Amino acid sequence: MRFVLVGATALALAACGDYPGAYEETEAGPPAGDVRIEPGLYRMQITIGGGPDGSGMQYADENQCLAEEDVSGGYREMLLDLQGRDSCRFETYDLADGQLDAVMVCAGDAFQPETRARIAGTVTPEATDLRMTVAGFEEGGKGVDMRVTSERIGDCDGQDA
């Protein structure tokens, strides 16, 4: 459930060595094939059980300031930072022409089993529209389906909104 609560926005065992989809970061910013989000104030919305038309239960609707240090490593690195590098890694991460198709795996603990989430949708420097499907938490469990959107709405005023 940790993945659901942190949302997207809507994510590492990367330090342990290479894994499928691994790539090298450059000092100049995100690696080739990733998107660098523009710093600024973003409106982020999470809908649980969201259908293609966006229907579902609204889980979150808030504004968040993304500073330069939050976005400088690219979208992939930002997701890993948000989810926790100690517990999550990307099994796959393919971003081409603004279309993301990824699988994130987060380690379990005493309170929650390992979770596996498929992330698909669009990512641009100023907006995202992603569908995240987290596998069932119990044998035969239905899992959680959510839609996570974000849109840059302006500059930060020096603090989180």
Coordinates of N, CA and C in Angstrom, one line a residue:
M1 N 0.8 -1.2 0.0 CA 0.0 0.0 0.0 C 0.9 1.3 0.0
R2 N 2.2 1.1 0.3 CA 3.1 2.3 0.3 C 3.0 2.9 -1.0
F3 N 3.0 2.1 -2.1 CA 3.1 2.7 -3.5 C 1.8 3.5 -3.7
V4 N 0.7 3.0 -3.2 CA -0.6 3.7 -3.4 C -0.6 5.1 -2.7
L5 N -0.1 5.1 -1.5 CA -0.1 6.3 -0.6 C 0.8 7.3 -1.2
V6 N 2.0 6.9 -1.7 CA 2.9 7.9 -2.2 C 2.5 8.3 -3.6
G7 N 1.8 7.4 -4.3 CA 1.2 7.7 -5.6 C 2.3 7.8 -6.6
A8 N 2.2 8.7 -7.3 CA 3.1 8.9 -8.3 C 4.3 9.6 -7.9
T9 N 3.0 9.6 -8.4 CA 3.4 10.6 -8.9 C 4.3 10.3 -8.6
A10 N 2.9 8.4 -9.5 CA 3.1 7.9 -9.3 C 3.7 7.4 -9.2
L11 N 9.2 6.3 -7.0 CA 9.1 4.9 -7.1 C 10.6 4.3 -7.1
A12 N 15.1 1.6 -4.2 CA 15.8 1.3 -5.5 C 16.9 0.4 -5.1
L13 N 16.8 -0.4 -5.6 CA 17.9 -1.2 -5.4 C 19.0 -1.0 -6.5
A14 N 18.9 0.1 -7.1 CA 19.8 0.4 -8.2 C 21.3 0.4 -7.8
A15 N 21.6 0.8 -6.6 CA 22.9 0.8 -6.1 C 23.5 -0.6 -6.0
C16 N 22.6 -1.6 -6.0 CA 23.1 -3.0 -5.9 C 23.6 -3.6 -7.2
G17 N 23.6 -2.8 -8.3 CA 24.2 -3.3 -9.5 C 23.2 -3.2 -10.6
D18 N 23.6 -3.7 -11.8 CA 22.7 -3.6 -13.0 C 21.5 -4.5 -12.9
Y19 N 20.4 -4.1 -13.5 CA 19.2 -4.8 -13.6 C 18.6 -4.5 -14.9
P20 N 17.6 -5.2 -15.3 CA 17.0 -4.9 -16.6 C 16.5 -3.5 -16.7
G21 N 16.8 -2.8 -17.8 CA 16.4 -1.4 -17.9 C 17.4 -0.4 -17.3
A22 N 18.5 -0.8 -16.7 CA 19.4 0.1 -16.1 C 20.1 0.9 -17.1
Y23 N 20.5 2.1 -16.8 CA 21.2 3.0 -17.7 C 22.0 4.0 -16.9
E24 N 23.0 4.6 -17.5 CA 23.9 5.5 -16.9 C 23.4 6.9 -16.9
E25 N 23.5 7.6 -15.7 CA 23.2 9.0 -15.6 C 24.4 9.8 -16.1
T26 N 24.1 10.9 -16.7 CA 25.2 11.8 -17.1 C 25.2 13.0 -16.1
E27 N 26.3 13.7 -16.0 CA 26.4 14.9 -15.2 C 25.5 16.0 -15.7
A28 N 25.2 16.0 -17.0 CA 24.5 17.1 -17.6 C 22.9 17.0 -17.4
G29 N 22.5 15.9 -16.7 CA 21.1 15.8 -16.5 C 20.6 14.4 -16.7
P30 N 19.4 14.2 -17.1 CA 18.8 12.8 -17.2 C 19.5 12.1 -18.4
P31 N 19.5 10.8 -18.3 CA 20.1 10.0 -19.4 C 19.2 10.1 -20.6
A32 N 19.8 9.7 -21.7 CA 19.1 9.7 -23.0 C 17.9 8.8 -22.8
G33 N 16.8 9.2 -23.4 CA 15.6 8.4 -23.3 C 14.7 8.7 -22.1
D34 N 15.0 9.8 -21.4 CA 14.2 10.2 -20.2 C 13.8 11.6 -20.4
V35 N 12.8 12.0 -19.6 CA 12.3 13.4 -19.7 C 12.6 14.1 -18.4
R36 N 13.1 15.3 -18.6 CA 13.4 16.2 -17.4 C 12.1 17.1 -17.2
I37 N 11.5 16.9 -16.1 CA 10.3 17.8 -15.8 C 10.8 19.2 -15.5
E38 N 10.0 20.2 -15.9 CA 10.4 21.6 -15.6 C 10.1 21.8 -14.1
P39 N 11.0 22.5 -13.4 CA 10.7 22.9 -12.1 C 9.5 23.8 -12.0
G40 N 8.7 23.8 -10.9 CA 7.6 24.7 -10.8 C 6.5 24.2 -9.9
L41 N 5.4 24.8 -9.9 CA 4.2 24.4 -9.1 C 3.3 23.5 -10.0
Y42 N 3.0 22.4 -9.4 CA 2.2 21.4 -10.2 C 0.9 21.1 -9.4
R43 N -0.1 20.9 -10.2 CA -1.4 20.4 -9.6 C -1.3 18.9 -9.9
M44 N -1.4 18.1 -8.8 CA -1.4 16.6 -8.9 C -2.7 16.0 -8.5
Q45 N -3.2 15.1 -9.3 CA -4.5 14.5 -8.9 C -4.3 12.9 -9.0
I46 N -4.9 12.2 -8.0 CA -4.8 10.8 -8.0 C -6.3 10.3 -7.9
T47 N -6.7 9.4 -8.9 CA -8.0 8.9 -8.8 C -7.8 7.3 -8.7
I48 N -8.4 6.8 -7.7 CA -8.4 5.3 -7.5 C -9.5 4.7 -8.3
G49 N -9.2 3.6 -9.0 CA -10.2 2.9 -9.8 C -10.7 3.7 -11.0
G50 N -9.8 4.6 -11.5 CA -10.1 5.5 -12.6 C -10.3 4.8 -13.9
G51 N -11.5 4.9 -14.5 CA -11.7 4.3 -15.8 C -11.1 5.2 -16.9
P52 N -11.2 4.9 -18.1 CA -10.6 5.7 -19.2 C -11.1 7.1 -19.2
D53 N -12.4 7.3 -18.7 CA -12.9 8.6 -18.7 C -12.6 9.4 -17.5
G54 N -11.7 8.8 -16.6 CA -11.3 9.5 -15.4 C -12.2 9.3 -14.2
S55 N -13.3 8.5 -14.4 CA -14.2 8.2 -13.3 C -13.5 7.4 -12.3
G56 N -13.9 7.5 -11.1 CA -13.3 6.7 -9.9 C -13.4 7.6 -8.7
M57 N -12.8 7.1 -7.6 CA -12.8 7.8 -6.4 C -11.6 8.8 -6.3
Q58 N -11.9 10.1 -6.2 CA -10.8 11.0 -6.1 C -10.0 10.8 -4.8
Y59 N -8.7 10.5 -4.9 CA -7.9 10.2 -3.7 C -7.1 11.5 -3.3
A60 N -6.6 12.2 -4.2 CA -5.8 13.4 -3.9 C -5.9 14.4 -5.0
D61 N -5.9 15.7 -4.6 CA -5.9 16.8 -5.5 C -5.2 17.9 -4.8
E62 N -3.9 18.1 -5.1 CA -3.1 19.0 -4.3 C -2.1 19.7 -5.2
N63 N -1.5 20.7 -4.8 CA -0.4 21.4 -5.5 C 0.9 21.1 -4.8
Q64 N 1.9 20.9 -5.6 CA 3.2 20.6 -5.0 C 4.3 21.4 -5.8
C65 N 5.3 21.9 -5.1 CA 6.4 22.6 -5.7 C 7.5 21.6 -6.0
L66 N 7.9 21.5 -7.3 CA 9.0 20.7 -7.6 C 10.2 21.6 -7.9
A67 N 11.2 21.6 -7.0 CA 12.4 22.4 -7.2 C 13.4 21.8 -8.2
E68 N 14.4 22.6 -8.6 CA 15.4 22.1 -9.5 C 16.0 20.8 -9.1
E69 N 16.3 20.7 -7.8 CA 17.0 19.4 -7.3 C 16.0 18.2 -7.3
D70 N 14.7 18.5 -7.3 CA 13.7 17.4 -7.4 C 13.7 16.8 -8.8
V71 N 14.0 17.6 -9.9 CA 13.7 17.1 -11.2 C 15.0 17.0 -12.1
S72 N 16.2 17.4 -11.5 CA 17.4 17.4 -12.3 C 17.8 16.1 -12.9
G73 N 17.5 15.0 -12.2 CA 17.9 13.7 -12.7 C 17.0 13.0 -13.7
G74 N 15.9 13.6 -14.0 CA 14.9 13.1 -15.0 C 13.8 12.4 -14.3
Y75 N 12.8 12.0 -15.0 CA 11.5 11.5 -14.4 C 11.7 10.2 -13.7
R76 N 12.5 9.3 -14.3 CA 12.8 8.0 -13.7 C 13.4 8.2 -12.3
E77 N 14.4 9.0 -12.2 CA 15.0 9.3 -10.9 C 14.1 9.9 -9.9
M78 N 13.2 10.8 -10.4 CA 12.3 11.5 -9.5 C 11.3 10.5 -8.9
L79 N 10.8 9.5 -9.7 CA 9.9 8.5 -9.2 C 10.6 7.6 -8.2
L80 N 11.8 7.3 -8.4 CA 12.6 6.4 -7.4 C 12.8 7.2 -6.1
D81 N 13.1 8.5 -6.2 CA 13.2 9.3 -5.0 C 11.9 9.4 -4.2
L82 N 10.8 9.5 -4.9 CA 9.5 9.6 -4.3 C 9.1 8.3 -3.6
Q83 N 9.4 7.2 -4.2 CA 9.0 5.9 -3.6 C 10.0 5.4 -2.6
G84 N 11.2 5.8 -2.7 CA 12.2 5.3 -1.7 C 13.2 4.4 -2.4
R85 N 14.4 4.9 -2.5 CA 15.5 4.1 -3.2 C 15.9 2.9 -2.5
D86 N 15.6 2.8 -1.2 CA 16.0 1.6 -0.4 C 15.1 0.4 -0.6
S87 N 13.9 0.7 -1.1 CA 12.9 -0.4 -1.2 C 12.3 -0.6 -2.6
C88 N 12.6 0.3 -3.5 CA 12.0 0.1 -4.9 C 13.0 0.2 -6.0
R89 N 12.7 -0.5 -7.1 CA 13.5 -0.5 -8.3 C 12.7 -0.6 -9.5
F90 N 13.2 -0.2 -10.6 CA 12.4 -0.5 -11.9 C 12.9 -1.8 -12.5
E91 N 11.9 -2.6 -12.8 CA 12.2 -3.9 -13.5 C 12.4 -3.5 -15.0
T92 N 11.5 -2.6 -15.5 CA 11.7 -2.1 -16.8 C 11.3 -0.6 -16.8
Y93 N 11.8 0.1 -17.7 CA 11.5 1.6 -17.8 C 11.8 2.0 -19.3
D94 N 10.7 2.1 -20.0 CA 10.8 2.4 -21.4 C 10.0 3.7 -21.7
L95 N 10.7 4.8 -22.1 CA 10.1 6.1 -22.3 C 10.6 6.5 -23.7
A96 N 9.6 6.6 -24.7 CA 9.9 7.0 -26.0 C 8.8 7.9 -26.5
D97 N 9.2 9.0 -27.1 CA 8.2 9.9 -27.7 C 7.1 10.3 -26.7
G98 N 7.5 10.4 -25.4 CA 6.6 10.9 -24.4 C 5.7 9.8 -23.8
Q99 N 5.8 8.5 -24.3 CA 5.0 7.4 -23.9 C 5.9 6.5 -22.9
L100 N 5.4 6.4 -21.7 CA 6.1 5.6 -20.7 C 5.4 4.2 -20.5
D101 N 6.2 3.2 -20.4 CA 5.8 1.9 -20.1 C 6.8 1.3 -19.2
A102 N 6.5 1.1 -17.9 CA 7.4 0.7 -16.9 C 6.8 -0.3 -15.9
V103 N 7.7 -1.0 -15.2 CA 7.2 -1.9 -14.1 C 8.2 -1.6 -12.9
M104 N 7.6 -1.2 -11.8 CA 8.3 -0.9 -10.6 C 8.0 -2.0 -9.6
V105 N 9.0 -2.4 -8.9 CA 8.9 -3.5 -7.8 C 9.4 -2.8 -6.5
C106 N 8.5 -2.9 -5.5 CA 8.9 -2.4 -4.2 C 8.9 -3.6 -3.2
A107 N 10.0 -3.7 -2.4 CA 10.2 -4.8 -1.5 C 9.1 -4.7 -0.4
G108 N 8.8 -5.9 0.1 CA 7.8 -6.0 1.2 C 8.5 -5.8 2.5
D109 N 7.7 -5.8 3.6 CA 8.2 -5.8 4.9 C 7.3 -6.5 5.8
A110 N 7.4 -6.4 7.1 CA 6.6 -7.1 8.1 C 5.1 -6.8 7.9
F111 N 4.7 -5.7 7.4 CA 3.4 -5.2 7.3 C 2.8 -5.3 5.9
Q112 N 3.6 -5.5 4.9 CA 3.1 -5.5 3.5 C 3.9 -6.4 2.6
P113 N 3.3 -7.1 1.7 CA 4.1 -7.9 0.8 C 4.8 -7.1 -0.3
E114 N 5.7 -7.7 -1.0 CA 6.3 -7.0 -2.2 C 5.2 -6.6 -3.1
T115 N 5.3 -5.4 -3.7 CA 4.3 -4.9 -4.6 C 5.0 -4.7 -6.0
R116 N 4.2 -4.9 -7.0 CA 4.6 -4.8 -8.4 C 3.6 -3.9 -9.1
A117 N 4.1 -2.8 -9.7 CA 3.2 -1.8 -10.3 C 3.6 -1.6 -11.8
R118 N 2.6 -1.7 -12.7 CA 2.8 -1.3 -14.1 C 2.4 0.2 -14.2
I119 N 3.2 0.9 -14.8 CA 3.0 2.4 -15.0 C 3.0 2.6 -16.5
A120 N 1.9 3.2 -17.1 CA 1.9 3.5 -18.5 C 1.1 4.8 -18.7
G121 N 1.6 5.6 -19.7 CA 0.9 6.8 -20.1 C 1.9 7.8 -20.7
T122 N 1.5 9.1 -20.6 CA 2.3 10.1 -21.2 C 3.1 10.9 -20.2
V123 N 4.3 11.3 -20.6 CA 5.1 12.2 -19.7 C 5.7 13.3 -20.6
T124 N 5.5 14.5 -20.3 CA 6.1 15.6 -21.0 C 6.8 16.5 -20.0
P125 N 7.6 17.5 -20.4 CA 8.3 18.3 -19.4 C 7.4 19.1 -18.5
E126 N 6.1 19.3 -18.8 CA 5.2 20.0 -18.0 C 3.9 19.3 -17.6
A127 N 3.8 18.0 -17.9 CA 2.6 17.3 -17.5 C 2.8 15.8 -17.6
T128 N 1.9 15.1 -16.8 CA 1.9 13.6 -16.9 C 0.5 13.2 -16.8
D129 N 0.2 12.0 -17.5 CA -1.1 11.4 -17.4 C -0.8 9.9 -17.4
L130 N -0.8 9.3 -16.2 CA -0.3 7.9 -16.1 C -1.4 7.1 -15.5
R131 N -1.4 5.8 -15.9 CA -2.3 4.8 -15.2 C -1.3 3.8 -14.5
M132 N -1.6 3.6 -13.3 CA -0.7 2.7 -12.5 C -1.6 1.6 -11.9
T133 N -1.1 0.4 -12.2 CA -1.9 -0.8 -11.7 C -0.9 -1.6 -10.8
V134 N -1.3 -1.7 -9.5 CA -0.6 -2.4 -8.5 C -1.2 -3.7 -8.4
A135 N -0.4 -4.8 -8.5 CA -0.9 -6.2 -8.4 C -1.5 -6.4 -7.1
G136 N -2.4 -7.4 -7.0 CA -3.1 -7.8 -5.8 C -2.2 -8.0 -4.6
F137 N -2.6 -7.7 -3.4 CA -1.8 -7.8 -2.3 C -1.9 -9.2 -1.6
E138 N -2.8 -10.0 -2.1 CA -3.0 -11.3 -1.5 C -3.2 -12.3 -2.8
E139 N -3.0 -13.5 -2.6 CA -3.2 -14.5 -3.6 C -4.6 -14.3 -4.2
G140 N -4.7 -14.0 -5.5 CA -6.0 -13.8 -6.1 C -6.6 -12.5 -5.9
G141 N -5.9 -11.6 -5.2 CA -6.4 -10.3 -4.9 C -6.5 -9.4 -6.2
K142 N -7.5 -8.5 -6.2 CA -7.8 -7.7 -7.4 C -6.7 -6.7 -7.6
G143 N -6.1 -6.1 -6.6 CA -5.1 -5.1 -6.8 C -5.7 -3.7 -6.8
V144 N -4.9 -2.7 -7.2 CA -5.4 -1.3 -7.2 C -5.1 -0.7 -8.6
D145 N -6.0 0.0 -9.1 CA -5.9 0.7 -10.4 C -6.0 2.1 -10.1
M146 N -5.1 3.0 -10.6 CA -5.3 4.4 -10.4 C -4.7 5.2 -11.5
R147 N -5.2 6.4 -11.6 CA -4.8 7.4 -12.6 C -4.1 8.5 -11.9
V148 N -3.0 8.9 -12.3 CA -2.2 10.0 -11.7 C -1.9 11.0 -12.8
T149 N -2.4 12.2 -12.6 CA -2.1 13.3 -13.5 C -1.4 14.5 -12.8
S150 N -0.6 15.2 -13.5 CA 0.0 16.4 -13.0 C 0.1 17.4 -14.1
E151 N 0.1 18.6 -13.8 CA 0.2 19.7 -14.7 C 0.9 20.9 -14.1
R152 N 1.9 21.4 -14.8 CA 2.6 22.6 -14.3 C 1.6 23.8 -14.4
I153 N 1.4 24.5 -13.2 CA 0.4 25.6 -13.2 C 1.1 26.9 -12.9
G154 N 2.4 26.9 -12.8 CA 3.1 28.2 -12.5 C 4.4 28.0 -11.8
D155 N 5.0 29.1 -11.4 CA 6.2 29.0 -10.6 C 6.0 28.9 -9.2
C156 N 7.0 28.3 -8.5 CA 6.8 28.1 -7.0 C 7.0 29.5 -6.3
D157 N 6.4 29.7 -5.2 CA 6.5 31.0 -4.5 C 7.5 30.8 -3.4
G158 N 8.4 29.8 -3.5 CA 9.5 29.6 -2.5 C 9.1 28.6 -1.4
Q159 N 7.9 28.1 -1.5 CA 7.5 27.1 -0.5 C 6.5 26.1 -1.1
D160 N 6.3 24.9 -0.5 CA 5.3 24.0 -1.0 C 3.9 24.6 -0.9
A161 N 3.1 24.3 -1.9 CA 1.7 24.9 -1.9 C 0.8 23.9 -1.2

